[in-house]
Amino acid sequence: AQSVTQLGSHVSVSEGALVLLRCNYSSSVPPYLFWYVQYPNQGLQLLLKYTTGATLVKGINGFEAEFKKSETSFHLTKPSAHMSDAAEYFCAVGPGYSSASKIIFGSGTRLSIRP
Amino acid sequence: DTAVSQTPKYLVTQMGNDKSIKCEQNLGHDTMYWYKQDSKKFLKIMFSYNNKELIINETVPNRFSPKSPDKAHLNLHINSLELGDSAVYFCASSGTTNAYGYTFGSGTRLTVV
């Protein structure tokens, strides 16, 4: 079974500050891990993913995440927040094999950016 | 061309009505999904079809019935709509492996009054 926990339903940072969104997962098999972003009234867009190999993965819009197996974490960071980063962010986990298995989403973290 | 397209984008209807939401993907993916997003933004999978075959059927009221006429289309029909069905419904698709994640449509906001 798999599950994902996002710590903090709402994070607020100042423009230019570091963004850190936390995600911990549980998986009985090697996981695939994802971060998605949802802007208001839009669908989910893939930010980045970890499948195998390098544990630090870079995504779009300057975001990156690090897979830490020992901590079962996949936190999302961005060095300098921009107003356009305000959105809902979802961490997700899926088993690293057949697409017949579902991806489980966390409950989401709303990111607000203060001017 | 939109990769995963859903229609309609907004749907307002009365309790007790029957309605359908359509989804089409032009990515050549084999697997399609329906997710429900509630007012707290929580995303829950409802159904998944792989090449027209139902492979995931979560605990969903049997008033909800998916139909996949071909692997590029997955429609959702809802009978006897209830107030609690109000939500945003997302269609998504994926290839033969989870490695690339899902591609989502822009959602259908269903409001039952």
mmCIF file with all atom_site columns, C-alpha atoms in Angstrom:
data_model
loop_
_atom_site.group_PDB
_atom_site.id
_atom_site.type_symbol
_atom_site.label_atom_id
_atom_site.label_alt_id
_atom_site.label_comp_id
_atom_site.label_asym_id
_atom_site.label_entity_id
_atom_site.label_seq_id
_atom_site.pdbx_PDB_ins_code
_atom_site.Cartn_x
_atom_site.Cartn_y
_atom_site.Cartn_z
_atom_site.occupancy
_atom_site.B_iso_or_equiv
_atom_site.pdbx_formal_charge
_atom_site.auth_seq_id
_atom_site.auth_comp_id
_atom_site.auth_asym_id
_atom_site.auth_atom_id
_atom_site.pdbx_PDB_model_num
ATOM 1   C CA . ALA A 1 1   ? 0.000   0.000  0.000   1.00 0.00 ? 1   ALA A CA 1
ATOM 2   C CA . GLN A 1 2   ? 1.109   3.539  -0.617  1.00 0.00 ? 2   GLN A CA 1
ATOM 3   C CA . SER A 1 3   ? 0.324   6.861  0.992   1.00 0.00 ? 3   SER A CA 1
ATOM 4   C CA . VAL A 1 4   ? 1.622   10.408 0.966   1.00 0.00 ? 4   VAL A CA 1
ATOM 5   C CA . THR A 1 5   ? 1.511   13.127 3.606   1.00 0.00 ? 5   THR A CA 1
ATOM 6   C CA . GLN A 1 6   ? 2.025   16.791 2.913   1.00 0.00 ? 6   GLN A CA 1
ATOM 7   C CA . LEU A 1 7   ? 2.950   18.776 5.988   1.00 0.00 ? 7   LEU A CA 1
ATOM 8   C CA . GLY A 1 8   ? 1.213   22.125 6.073   1.00 0.00 ? 8   GLY A CA 1
ATOM 9   C CA . SER A 1 9   ? -1.971  22.807 4.176   1.00 0.00 ? 9   SER A CA 1
ATOM 10  C CA . HIS A 1 10  ? -0.917  26.425 3.699   1.00 0.00 ? 10  HIS A CA 1
ATOM 11  C CA . VAL A 1 11  ? 2.546   27.945 3.353   1.00 0.00 ? 11  VAL A CA 1
ATOM 12  C CA . SER A 1 12  ? 3.152   31.663 2.999   1.00 0.00 ? 12  SER A CA 1
ATOM 13  C CA . VAL A 1 13  ? 6.513   33.147 2.016   1.00 0.00 ? 13  VAL A CA 1
ATOM 14  C CA . SER A 1 14  ? 7.743   36.553 0.929   1.00 0.00 ? 14  SER A CA 1
ATOM 15  C CA . GLU A 1 15  ? 8.662   37.186 -2.664  1.00 0.00 ? 15  GLU A CA 1
ATOM 16  C CA . GLY A 1 16  ? 12.329  36.292 -3.106  1.00 0.00 ? 16  GLY A CA 1
ATOM 17  C CA . ALA A 1 17  ? 12.390  33.951 -0.104  1.00 0.00 ? 17  ALA A CA 1
ATOM 18  C CA . LEU A 1 18  ? 13.071  30.223 -0.119  1.00 0.00 ? 18  LEU A CA 1
ATOM 19  C CA . VAL A 1 19  ? 10.112  27.967 -0.817  1.00 0.00 ? 19  VAL A CA 1
ATOM 20  C CA . LEU A 1 20  ? 10.017  24.621 1.013   1.00 0.00 ? 20  LEU A CA 1
ATOM 21  C CA . LEU A 1 21  ? 7.013   22.332 0.686   1.00 0.00 ? 21  LEU A CA 1
ATOM 22  C CA . ARG A 1 22  ? 7.240   19.097 2.628   1.00 0.00 ? 22  ARG A CA 1
ATOM 23  C CA . CYS A 1 23  ? 6.183   15.648 1.489   1.00 0.00 ? 23  CYS A CA 1
ATOM 24  C CA . ASN A 1 24  ? 6.632   12.256 3.141   1.00 0.00 ? 24  ASN A CA 1
ATOM 25  C CA . TYR A 1 25  ? 5.570   9.020  1.553   1.00 0.00 ? 25  TYR A CA 1
ATOM 26  C CA . SER A 1 26  ? 4.978   5.412  2.460   1.00 0.00 ? 26  SER A CA 1
ATOM 27  C CA . SER A 1 27  ? 5.471   2.634  -0.062  1.00 0.00 ? 27  SER A CA 1
ATOM 28  C CA . SER A 1 28  ? 6.046   -1.109 0.154   1.00 0.00 ? 28  SER A CA 1
ATOM 29  C CA . VAL A 1 29  ? 7.743   -1.098 -3.264  1.00 0.00 ? 29  VAL A CA 1
ATOM 30  C CA . PRO A 1 30  ? 10.235  1.260  -4.882  1.00 0.00 ? 30  PRO A CA 1
ATOM 31  C CA . PRO A 1 31  ? 8.218   4.374  -5.574  1.00 0.00 ? 31  PRO A CA 1
ATOM 32  C CA . TYR A 1 32  ? 7.849   6.855  -8.344  1.00 0.00 ? 32  TYR A CA 1
ATOM 33  C CA . LEU A 1 33  ? 7.348   10.309 -6.835  1.00 0.00 ? 33  LEU A CA 1
ATOM 34  C CA . PHE A 1 34  ? 5.814   13.393 -8.376  1.00 0.00 ? 34  PHE A CA 1
ATOM 35  C CA . TRP A 1 35  ? 5.039   17.024 -7.664  1.00 0.00 ? 35  TRP A CA 1
ATOM 36  C CA . TYR A 1 36  ? 2.147   18.640 -9.468  1.00 0.00 ? 36  TYR A CA 1
ATOM 37  C CA . VAL A 1 37  ? 1.022   22.276 -9.458  1.00 0.00 ? 37  VAL A CA 1
ATOM 38  C CA . GLN A 1 38  ? -2.547  23.470 -9.847  1.00 0.00 ? 38  GLN A CA 1
ATOM 39  C CA . TYR A 1 39  ? -3.229  27.096 -10.669 1.00 0.00 ? 39  TYR A CA 1
ATOM 40  C CA . PRO A 1 40  ? -6.722  28.455 -9.925  1.00 0.00 ? 40  PRO A CA 1
ATOM 41  C CA . ASN A 1 41  ? -9.429  26.945 -12.115 1.00 0.00 ? 41  ASN A CA 1
ATOM 42  C CA . GLN A 1 42  ? -6.931  24.814 -14.004 1.00 0.00 ? 42  GLN A CA 1
ATOM 43  C CA . GLY A 1 43  ? -5.904  21.182 -14.150 1.00 0.00 ? 43  GLY A CA 1
ATOM 44  C CA . LEU A 1 44  ? -2.799  19.681 -12.597 1.00 0.00 ? 44  LEU A CA 1
ATOM 45  C CA . GLN A 1 45  ? 0.528   20.197 -14.312 1.00 0.00 ? 45  GLN A CA 1
ATOM 46  C CA . LEU A 1 46  ? 3.561   18.013 -13.684 1.00 0.00 ? 46  LEU A CA 1
ATOM 47  C CA . LEU A 1 47  ? 6.388   20.007 -12.039 1.00 0.00 ? 47  LEU A CA 1
ATOM 48  C CA . LEU A 1 48  ? 8.935   17.218 -11.667 1.00 0.00 ? 48  LEU A CA 1
ATOM 49  C CA . LYS A 1 49  ? 9.310   13.524 -11.006 1.00 0.00 ? 49  LYS A CA 1
ATOM 50  C CA . TYR A 1 50  ? 11.656  10.990 -9.505  1.00 0.00 ? 50  TYR A CA 1
ATOM 51  C CA . THR A 1 51  ? 11.785  7.506  -10.968 1.00 0.00 ? 51  THR A CA 1
ATOM 52  C CA . THR A 1 52  ? 15.303  6.117  -10.666 1.00 0.00 ? 52  THR A CA 1
ATOM 53  C CA . GLY A 1 53  ? 18.860  7.435  -10.715 1.00 0.00 ? 53  GLY A CA 1
ATOM 54  C CA . ALA A 1 54  ? 19.842  10.889 -9.461  1.00 0.00 ? 54  ALA A CA 1
ATOM 55  C CA . THR A 1 55  ? 18.012  11.711 -6.259  1.00 0.00 ? 55  THR A CA 1
ATOM 56  C CA . LEU A 1 56  ? 18.001  15.468 -6.850  1.00 0.00 ? 56  LEU A CA 1
ATOM 57  C CA . VAL A 1 57  ? 15.576  16.212 -9.628  1.00 0.00 ? 57  VAL A CA 1
ATOM 58  C CA . LYS A 1 58  ? 14.969  19.527 -11.314 1.00 0.00 ? 58  LYS A CA 1
ATOM 59  C CA . GLY A 1 59  ? 11.656  20.613 -12.722 1.00 0.00 ? 59  GLY A CA 1
ATOM 60  C CA . ILE A 1 60  ? 10.021  23.507 -14.424 1.00 0.00 ? 60  ILE A CA 1
ATOM 61  C CA . ASN A 1 61  ? 9.895   27.084 -13.123 1.00 0.00 ? 61  ASN A CA 1
ATOM 62  C CA . GLY A 1 62  ? 13.083  26.666 -11.030 1.00 0.00 ? 62  GLY A CA 1
ATOM 63  C CA . PHE A 1 63  ? 11.692  24.027 -8.668  1.00 0.00 ? 63  PHE A CA 1
ATOM 64  C CA . GLU A 1 64  ? 13.650  20.996 -7.512  1.00 0.00 ? 64  GLU A CA 1
ATOM 65  C CA . ALA A 1 65  ? 13.097  18.105 -5.128  1.00 0.00 ? 65  ALA A CA 1
ATOM 66  C CA . GLU A 1 66  ? 15.314  15.565 -3.443  1.00 0.00 ? 66  GLU A CA 1
ATOM 67  C CA . PHE A 1 67  ? 14.404  11.935 -2.921  1.00 0.00 ? 67  PHE A CA 1
ATOM 68  C CA . LYS A 1 68  ? 15.639  10.787 0.505   1.00 0.00 ? 68  LYS A CA 1
ATOM 69  C CA . LYS A 1 69  ? 14.911  7.115  0.928   1.00 0.00 ? 69  LYS A CA 1
ATOM 70  C CA . SER A 1 70  ? 16.144  6.985  4.546   1.00 0.00 ? 70  SER A CA 1
ATOM 71  C CA . GLU A 1 71  ? 13.731  9.757  5.487   1.00 0.00 ? 71  GLU A CA 1
ATOM 72  C CA . THR A 1 72  ? 10.972  8.671  3.068   1.00 0.00 ? 72  THR A CA 1
ATOM 73  C CA . SER A 1 73  ? 10.763  12.270 1.962   1.00 0.00 ? 73  SER A CA 1
ATOM 74  C CA . PHE A 1 74  ? 10.495  14.168 -1.298  1.00 0.00 ? 74  PHE A CA 1
ATOM 75  C CA . HIS A 1 75  ? 10.455  17.849 -0.331  1.00 0.00 ? 75  HIS A CA 1
ATOM 76  C CA . LEU A 1 76  ? 9.992   20.539 -2.973  1.00 0.00 ? 76  LEU A CA 1
ATOM 77  C CA . THR A 1 77  ? 12.165  23.658 -2.943  1.00 0.00 ? 77  THR A CA 1
ATOM 78  C CA . LYS A 1 78  ? 12.743  26.813 -4.907  1.00 0.00 ? 78  LYS A CA 1
ATOM 79  C CA . PRO A 1 79  ? 15.503  29.254 -3.935  1.00 0.00 ? 79  PRO A CA 1
ATOM 80  C CA . SER A 1 80  ? 13.578  32.441 -4.640  1.00 0.00 ? 80  SER A CA 1
ATOM 81  C CA . ALA A 1 81  ? 9.789   32.698 -4.694  1.00 0.00 ? 81  ALA A CA 1
ATOM 82  C CA . HIS A 1 82  ? 8.003   34.625 -7.386  1.00 0.00 ? 82  HIS A CA 1
ATOM 83  C CA . MET A 1 83  ? 4.472   35.978 -7.252  1.00 0.00 ? 83  MET A CA 1
ATOM 84  C CA . SER A 1 84  ? 3.526   33.645 -10.099 1.00 0.00 ? 84  SER A CA 1
ATOM 85  C CA . ASP A 1 85  ? 4.344   30.627 -7.892  1.00 0.00 ? 85  ASP A CA 1
ATOM 86  C CA . ALA A 1 86  ? 1.151   31.136 -5.894  1.00 0.00 ? 86  ALA A CA 1
ATOM 87  C CA . ALA A 1 87  ? -0.831  27.941 -6.459  1.00 0.00 ? 87  ALA A CA 1
ATOM 88  C CA . GLU A 1 88  ? -1.811  24.595 -4.946  1.00 0.00 ? 88  GLU A CA 1
ATOM 89  C CA . TYR A 1 89  ? 0.946   21.966 -4.926  1.00 0.00 ? 89  TYR A CA 1
ATOM 90  C CA . PHE A 1 90  ? 0.391   18.238 -4.755  1.00 0.00 ? 90  PHE A CA 1
ATOM 91  C CA . CYS A 1 91  ? 2.888   15.529 -3.933  1.00 0.00 ? 91  CYS A CA 1
ATOM 92  C CA . ALA A 1 92  ? 2.060   12.097 -5.340  1.00 0.00 ? 92  ALA A CA 1
ATOM 93  C CA . VAL A 1 93  ? 3.397   8.547  -5.155  1.00 0.00 ? 93  VAL A CA 1
ATOM 94  C CA . GLY A 1 94  ? 2.973   5.590  -7.472  1.00 0.00 ? 94  GLY A CA 1
ATOM 95  C CA . PRO A 1 95  ? 4.515   2.134  -7.664  1.00 0.00 ? 95  PRO A CA 1
ATOM 96  C CA . GLY A 1 96  ? 7.454   1.987  -10.013 1.00 0.00 ? 96  GLY A CA 1
ATOM 97  C CA . TYR A 1 97  ? 5.922   -0.398 -12.518 1.00 0.00 ? 97  TYR A CA 1
ATOM 98  C CA . SER A 1 98  ? 2.701   -0.962 -14.463 1.00 0.00 ? 98  SER A CA 1
ATOM 99  C CA . SER A 1 99  ? 0.443   1.952  -15.185 1.00 0.00 ? 99  SER A CA 1
ATOM 100 C CA . ALA A 1 100 ? -2.409  -0.239 -14.014 1.00 0.00 ? 100 ALA A CA 1
ATOM 101 C CA . SER A 1 101 ? -1.532  0.913  -10.532 1.00 0.00 ? 101 SER A CA 1
ATOM 102 C CA . LYS A 1 102 ? -2.907  4.212  -9.372  1.00 0.00 ? 102 LYS A CA 1
ATOM 103 C CA . ILE A 1 103 ? -0.974  7.286  -8.308  1.00 0.00 ? 103 ILE A CA 1
ATOM 104 C CA . ILE A 1 104 ? -1.941  8.496  -4.837  1.00 0.00 ? 104 ILE A CA 1
ATOM 105 C CA . PHE A 1 105 ? -2.056  12.227 -4.230  1.00 0.00 ? 105 PHE A CA 1
ATOM 106 C CA . GLY A 1 106 ? -1.395  14.124 -1.028  1.00 0.00 ? 106 GLY A CA 1
ATOM 107 C CA . SER A 1 107 ? -3.923  16.559 0.343   1.00 0.00 ? 107 SER A CA 1
ATOM 108 C CA . GLY A 1 108 ? -2.182  19.546 -1.218  1.00 0.00 ? 108 GLY A CA 1
ATOM 109 C CA . THR A 1 109 ? -0.343  22.622 0.061   1.00 0.00 ? 109 THR A CA 1
ATOM 110 C CA . ARG A 1 110 ? -1.506  26.074 -0.877  1.00 0.00 ? 110 ARG A CA 1
ATOM 111 C CA . LEU A 1 111 ? 1.451   28.365 -1.478  1.00 0.00 ? 111 LEU A CA 1
ATOM 112 C CA . SER A 1 112 ? 0.902   32.100 -1.001  1.00 0.00 ? 112 SER A CA 1
ATOM 113 C CA . ILE A 1 113 ? 3.499   34.706 -1.884  1.00 0.00 ? 113 ILE A CA 1
ATOM 114 C CA . ARG A 1 114 ? 3.640   37.997 0.042   1.00 0.00 ? 114 ARG A CA 1
ATOM 115 C CA . PRO A 1 115 ? 4.853   41.075 -1.877  1.00 0.00 ? 115 PRO A CA 1
ATOM 116 C CA . ASP B 2 1   ? -4.220  20.709 -29.809 1.00 0.00 ? 1   ASP B CA 1
ATOM 117 C CA . THR B 2 2   ? -5.178  20.056 -26.189 1.00 0.00 ? 2   THR B CA 1
ATOM 118 C CA . ALA B 2 3   ? -3.646  16.768 -24.989 1.00 0.00 ? 3   ALA B CA 1
ATOM 119 C CA . VAL B 2 4   ? -6.495  15.809 -22.627 1.00 0.00 ? 4   VAL B CA 1
ATOM 120 C CA . SER B 2 5   ? -9.742  17.658 -23.202 1.00 0.00 ? 5   SER B CA 1
ATOM 121 C CA . GLN B 2 6   ? -12.884 17.519 -21.112 1.00 0.00 ? 6   GLN B CA 1
ATOM 122 C CA . THR B 2 7   ? -16.342 18.837 -21.854 1.00 0.00 ? 7   THR B CA 1
ATOM 123 C CA . PRO B 2 8   ? -18.148 20.645 -20.488 1.00 0.00 ? 8   PRO B CA 1
ATOM 124 C CA . LYS B 2 9   ? -15.923 22.862 -18.346 1.00 0.00 ? 9   LYS B CA 1
ATOM 125 C CA . TYR B 2 10  ? -18.834 23.912 -16.137 1.00 0.00 ? 10  TYR B CA 1
ATOM 126 C CA . LEU B 2 11  ? -22.020 22.004 -15.412 1.00 0.00 ? 11  LEU B CA 1
ATOM 127 C CA . VAL B 2 12  ? -24.842 23.280 -13.218 1.00 0.00 ? 12  VAL B CA 1
ATOM 128 C CA . THR B 2 13  ? -27.789 20.969 -12.777 1.00 0.00 ? 13  THR B CA 1
ATOM 129 C CA . GLN B 2 14  ? -30.606 20.109 -10.407 1.00 0.00 ? 14  GLN B CA 1
ATOM 130 C CA . MET B 2 15  ? -30.727 17.230 -7.987  1.00 0.00 ? 15  MET B CA 1
ATOM 131 C CA . GLY B 2 16  ? -32.076 14.059 -9.507  1.00 0.00 ? 16  GLY B CA 1
ATOM 132 C CA . ASN B 2 17  ? -30.881 14.816 -13.034 1.00 0.00 ? 17  ASN B CA 1
ATOM 133 C CA . ASP B 2 18  ? -28.590 12.601 -15.113 1.00 0.00 ? 18  ASP B CA 1
ATOM 134 C CA . LYS B 2 19  ? -25.513 14.119 -16.708 1.00 0.00 ? 19  LYS B CA 1
ATOM 135 C CA . SER B 2 20  ? -22.405 13.070 -18.639 1.00 0.00 ? 20  SER B CA 1
ATOM 136 C CA . ILE B 2 21  ? -18.859 14.393 -18.819 1.00 0.00 ? 21  ILE B CA 1
ATOM 137 C CA . LYS B 2 22  ? -16.730 13.557 -21.827 1.00 0.00 ? 22  LYS B CA 1
ATOM 138 C CA . CYS B 2 23  ? -12.961 13.130 -22.017 1.00 0.00 ? 23  CYS B CA 1
ATOM 139 C CA . GLU B 2 24  ? -10.663 12.634 -24.976 1.00 0.00 ? 24  GLU B CA 1
ATOM 140 C CA . GLN B 2 25  ? -6.888  12.310 -25.179 1.00 0.00 ? 25  GLN B CA 1
ATOM 141 C CA . ASN B 2 26  ? -4.716  12.601 -28.272 1.00 0.00 ? 26  ASN B CA 1
ATOM 142 C CA . LEU B 2 27  ? -1.479  11.395 -26.663 1.00 0.00 ? 27  LEU B CA 1
ATOM 143 C CA . GLY B 2 28  ? -1.781  7.782  -27.734 1.00 0.00 ? 28  GLY B CA 1
ATOM 144 C CA . HIS B 2 29  ? -1.909  6.727  -24.071 1.00 0.00 ? 29  HIS B CA 1
ATOM 145 C CA . ASP B 2 30  ? -3.319  3.349  -23.100 1.00 0.00 ? 30  ASP B CA 1
ATOM 146 C CA . THR B 2 31  ? -4.720  4.236  -19.689 1.00 0.00 ? 31  THR B CA 1
ATOM 147 C CA . MET B 2 32  ? -7.277  6.850  -18.672 1.00 0.00 ? 32  MET B CA 1
ATOM 148 C CA . TYR B 2 33  ? -8.582  7.897  -15.262 1.00 0.00 ? 33  TYR B CA 1
ATOM 149 C CA . TRP B 2 34  ? -11.305 9.846  -13.538 1.00 0.00 ? 34  TRP B CA 1
ATOM 150 C CA . TYR B 2 35  ? -10.466 11.746 -10.364 1.00 0.00 ? 35  TYR B CA 1
ATOM 151 C CA . LYS B 2 36  ? -12.793 13.718 -8.108  1.00 0.00 ? 36  LYS B CA 1
ATOM 152 C CA . GLN B 2 37  ? -11.509 16.844 -6.358  1.00 0.00 ? 37  GLN B CA 1
ATOM 153 C CA . ASP B 2 38  ? -13.621 18.027 -3.454  1.00 0.00 ? 38  ASP B CA 1
ATOM 154 C CA . SER B 2 39  ? -13.974 21.510 -2.031  1.00 0.00 ? 39  SER B CA 1
ATOM 155 C CA . LYS B 2 40  ? -10.875 20.994 0.137   1.00 0.00 ? 40  LYS B CA 1
ATOM 156 C CA . LYS B 2 41  ? -8.834  20.170 -2.981  1.00 0.00 ? 41  LYS B CA 1
ATOM 157 C CA . PHE B 2 42  ? -8.505  16.510 -2.023  1.00 0.00 ? 42  PHE B CA 1
ATOM 158 C CA . LEU B 2 43  ? -8.034  14.304 -5.104  1.00 0.00 ? 43  LEU B CA 1
ATOM 159 C CA . LYS B 2 44  ? -9.525  10.832 -5.102  1.00 0.00 ? 44  LYS B CA 1
ATOM 160 C CA . ILE B 2 45  ? -9.333  8.326  -7.925  1.00 0.00 ? 45  ILE B CA 1
ATOM 161 C CA . MET B 2 46  ? -12.662 6.956  -9.089  1.00 0.00 ? 46  MET B CA 1
ATOM 162 C CA . PHE B 2 47  ? -11.989 4.766  -12.127 1.00 0.00 ? 47  PHE B CA 1
ATOM 163 C CA . SER B 2 48  ? -9.263  3.704  -14.502 1.00 0.00 ? 48  SER B CA 1
ATOM 164 C CA . TYR B 2 49  ? -9.484  2.091  -17.920 1.00 0.00 ? 49  TYR B CA 1
ATOM 165 C CA . ASN B 2 50  ? -6.639  0.435  -19.787 1.00 0.00 ? 50  ASN B CA 1
ATOM 166 C CA . ASN B 2 51  ? -7.313  -0.001 -23.491 1.00 0.00 ? 51  ASN B CA 1
ATOM 167 C CA . LYS B 2 52  ? -11.095 0.051  -22.935 1.00 0.00 ? 52  LYS B CA 1
ATOM 168 C CA . GLU B 2 53  ? -10.946 -2.381 -20.009 1.00 0.00 ? 53  GLU B CA 1
ATOM 169 C CA . LEU B 2 54  ? -11.914 -1.290 -16.484 1.00 0.00 ? 54  LEU B CA 1
ATOM 170 C CA . ILE B 2 55  ? -8.949  -1.905 -14.185 1.00 0.00 ? 55  ILE B CA 1
ATOM 171 C CA . ILE B 2 56  ? -9.569  0.331  -11.181 1.00 0.00 ? 56  ILE B CA 1
ATOM 172 C CA . ASN B 2 57  ? -12.997 0.813  -9.652  1.00 0.00 ? 57  ASN B CA 1
ATOM 173 C CA . GLU B 2 58  ? -12.791 2.512  -6.290  1.00 0.00 ? 58  GLU B CA 1
ATOM 174 C CA . THR B 2 59  ? -15.630 2.669  -3.805  1.00 0.00 ? 59  THR B CA 1
ATOM 175 C CA . VAL B 2 60  ? -17.878 4.935  -5.811  1.00 0.00 ? 60  VAL B CA 1
ATOM 176 C CA . PRO B 2 61  ? -21.703 4.955  -5.760  1.00 0.00 ? 61  PRO B CA 1
ATOM 177 C CA . ASN B 2 62  ? -23.088 2.892  -8.624  1.00 0.00 ? 62  ASN B CA 1
ATOM 178 C CA . ARG B 2 63  ? -24.826 6.045  -9.851  1.00 0.00 ? 63  ARG B CA 1
ATOM 179 C CA . PHE B 2 64  ? -21.448 6.770  -11.444 1.00 0.00 ? 64  PHE B CA 1
ATOM 180 C CA . SER B 2 65  ? -20.747 4.744  -14.568 1.00 0.00 ? 65  SER B CA 1
ATOM 181 C CA . PRO B 2 66  ? -17.690 5.156  -16.768 1.00 0.00 ? 66  PRO B CA 1
ATOM 182 C CA . LYS B 2 67  ? -17.713 4.186  -20.411 1.00 0.00 ? 67  LYS B CA 1
ATOM 183 C CA . SER B 2 68  ? -14.746 3.850  -22.738 1.00 0.00 ? 68  SER B CA 1
ATOM 184 C CA . PRO B 2 69  ? -15.751 3.442  -26.400 1.00 0.00 ? 69  PRO B CA 1
ATOM 185 C CA . ASP B 2 70  ? -12.079 3.360  -27.437 1.00 0.00 ? 70  ASP B CA 1
ATOM 186 C CA . LYS B 2 71  ? -8.752  3.944  -25.732 1.00 0.00 ? 71  LYS B CA 1
ATOM 187 C CA . ALA B 2 72  ? -8.768  7.654  -26.577 1.00 0.00 ? 72  ALA B CA 1
ATOM 188 C CA . HIS B 2 73  ? -12.106 8.337  -24.860 1.00 0.00 ? 73  HIS B CA 1
ATOM 189 C CA . LEU B 2 74  ? -13.396 7.902  -21.335 1.00 0.00 ? 74  LEU B CA 1
ATOM 190 C CA . ASN B 2 75  ? -16.776 9.316  -20.427 1.00 0.00 ? 75  ASN B CA 1
ATOM 191 C CA . LEU B 2 76  ? -18.421 9.581  -17.024 1.00 0.00 ? 76  LEU B CA 1
ATOM 192 C CA . HIS B 2 77  ? -22.168 9.287  -16.643 1.00 0.00 ? 77  HIS B CA 1
ATOM 193 C CA . ILE B 2 78  ? -23.834 10.213 -13.369 1.00 0.00 ? 78  ILE B CA 1
ATOM 194 C CA . ASN B 2 79  ? -27.423 9.228  -12.573 1.00 0.00 ? 79  ASN B CA 1
ATOM 195 C CA . SER B 2 80  ? -29.729 10.808 -10.003 1.00 0.00 ? 80  SER B CA 1
ATOM 196 C CA . LEU B 2 81  ? -27.349 13.598 -9.082  1.00 0.00 ? 81  LEU B CA 1
ATOM 197 C CA . GLU B 2 82  ? -27.061 14.545 -5.406  1.00 0.00 ? 82  GLU B CA 1
ATOM 198 C CA . LEU B 2 83  ? -25.797 17.701 -3.704  1.00 0.00 ? 83  LEU B CA 1
ATOM 199 C CA . GLY B 2 84  ? -22.711 15.802 -2.519  1.00 0.00 ? 84  GLY B CA 1
ATOM 200 C CA . ASP B 2 85  ? -21.686 15.123 -6.095  1.00 0.00 ? 85  ASP B CA 1
ATOM 201 C CA . SER B 2 86  ? -20.727 18.773 -6.475  1.00 0.00 ? 86  SER B CA 1
ATOM 202 C CA . ALA B 2 87  ? -16.980 18.796 -7.136  1.00 0.00 ? 87  ALA B CA 1
ATOM 203 C CA . VAL B 2 88  ? -14.401 19.203 -9.862  1.00 0.00 ? 88  VAL B CA 1
ATOM 204 C CA . TYR B 2 89  ? -13.922 16.064 -11.932 1.00 0.00 ? 89  TYR B CA 1
ATOM 205 C CA . PHE B 2 90  ? -10.609 15.530 -13.667 1.00 0.00 ? 90  PHE B CA 1
ATOM 206 C CA . CYS B 2 91  ? -9.805  13.181 -16.469 1.00 0.00 ? 91  CYS B CA 1
ATOM 207 C CA . ALA B 2 92  ? -6.195  12.031 -16.860 1.00 0.00 ? 92  ALA B CA 1
ATOM 208 C CA . SER B 2 93  ? -4.198  9.671  -19.022 1.00 0.00 ? 93  SER B CA 1
ATOM 209 C CA . SER B 2 94  ? -0.893  7.832  -18.836 1.00 0.00 ? 94  SER B CA 1
ATOM 210 C CA . GLY B 2 95  ? 1.305   5.614  -20.970 1.00 0.00 ? 95  GLY B CA 1
ATOM 211 C CA . THR B 2 96  ? 2.365   2.032  -20.356 1.00 0.00 ? 96  THR B CA 1
ATOM 212 C CA . THR B 2 97  ? 4.294   2.985  -17.239 1.00 0.00 ? 97  THR B CA 1
ATOM 213 C CA . ASN B 2 98  ? 3.815   5.397  -14.364 1.00 0.00 ? 98  ASN B CA 1
ATOM 214 C CA . ALA B 2 99  ? 7.282   6.842  -15.024 1.00 0.00 ? 99  ALA B CA 1
ATOM 215 C CA . TYR B 2 100 ? 5.912   9.892  -16.796 1.00 0.00 ? 100 TYR B CA 1
ATOM 216 C CA . GLY B 2 101 ? 3.060   10.552 -14.410 1.00 0.00 ? 101 GLY B CA 1
ATOM 217 C CA . TYR B 2 102 ? -0.360  11.521 -15.597 1.00 0.00 ? 102 TYR B CA 1
ATOM 218 C CA . THR B 2 103 ? -1.490  14.191 -18.014 1.00 0.00 ? 103 THR B CA 1
ATOM 219 C CA . PHE B 2 104 ? -4.588  15.927 -16.695 1.00 0.00 ? 104 PHE B CA 1
ATOM 220 C CA . GLY B 2 105 ? -7.462  17.660 -18.379 1.00 0.00 ? 105 GLY B CA 1
ATOM 221 C CA . SER B 2 106 ? -8.544  21.085 -17.185 1.00 0.00 ? 106 SER B CA 1
ATOM 222 C CA . GLY B 2 107 ? -11.447 19.722 -15.168 1.00 0.00 ? 107 GLY B CA 1
ATOM 223 C CA . THR B 2 108 ? -15.235 19.889 -15.122 1.00 0.00 ? 108 THR B CA 1
ATOM 224 C CA . ARG B 2 109 ? -16.784 21.849 -12.276 1.00 0.00 ? 109 ARG B CA 1
ATOM 225 C CA . LEU B 2 110 ? -20.082 20.167 -11.443 1.00 0.00 ? 110 LEU B CA 1
ATOM 226 C CA . THR B 2 111 ? -22.537 22.068 -9.259  1.00 0.00 ? 111 THR B CA 1
ATOM 227 C CA . VAL B 2 112 ? -25.712 20.335 -8.145  1.00 0.00 ? 112 VAL B CA 1
ATOM 228 C CA . VAL B 2 113 ? -28.429 22.650 -6.870  1.00 0.00 ? 113 VAL B CA 1
#
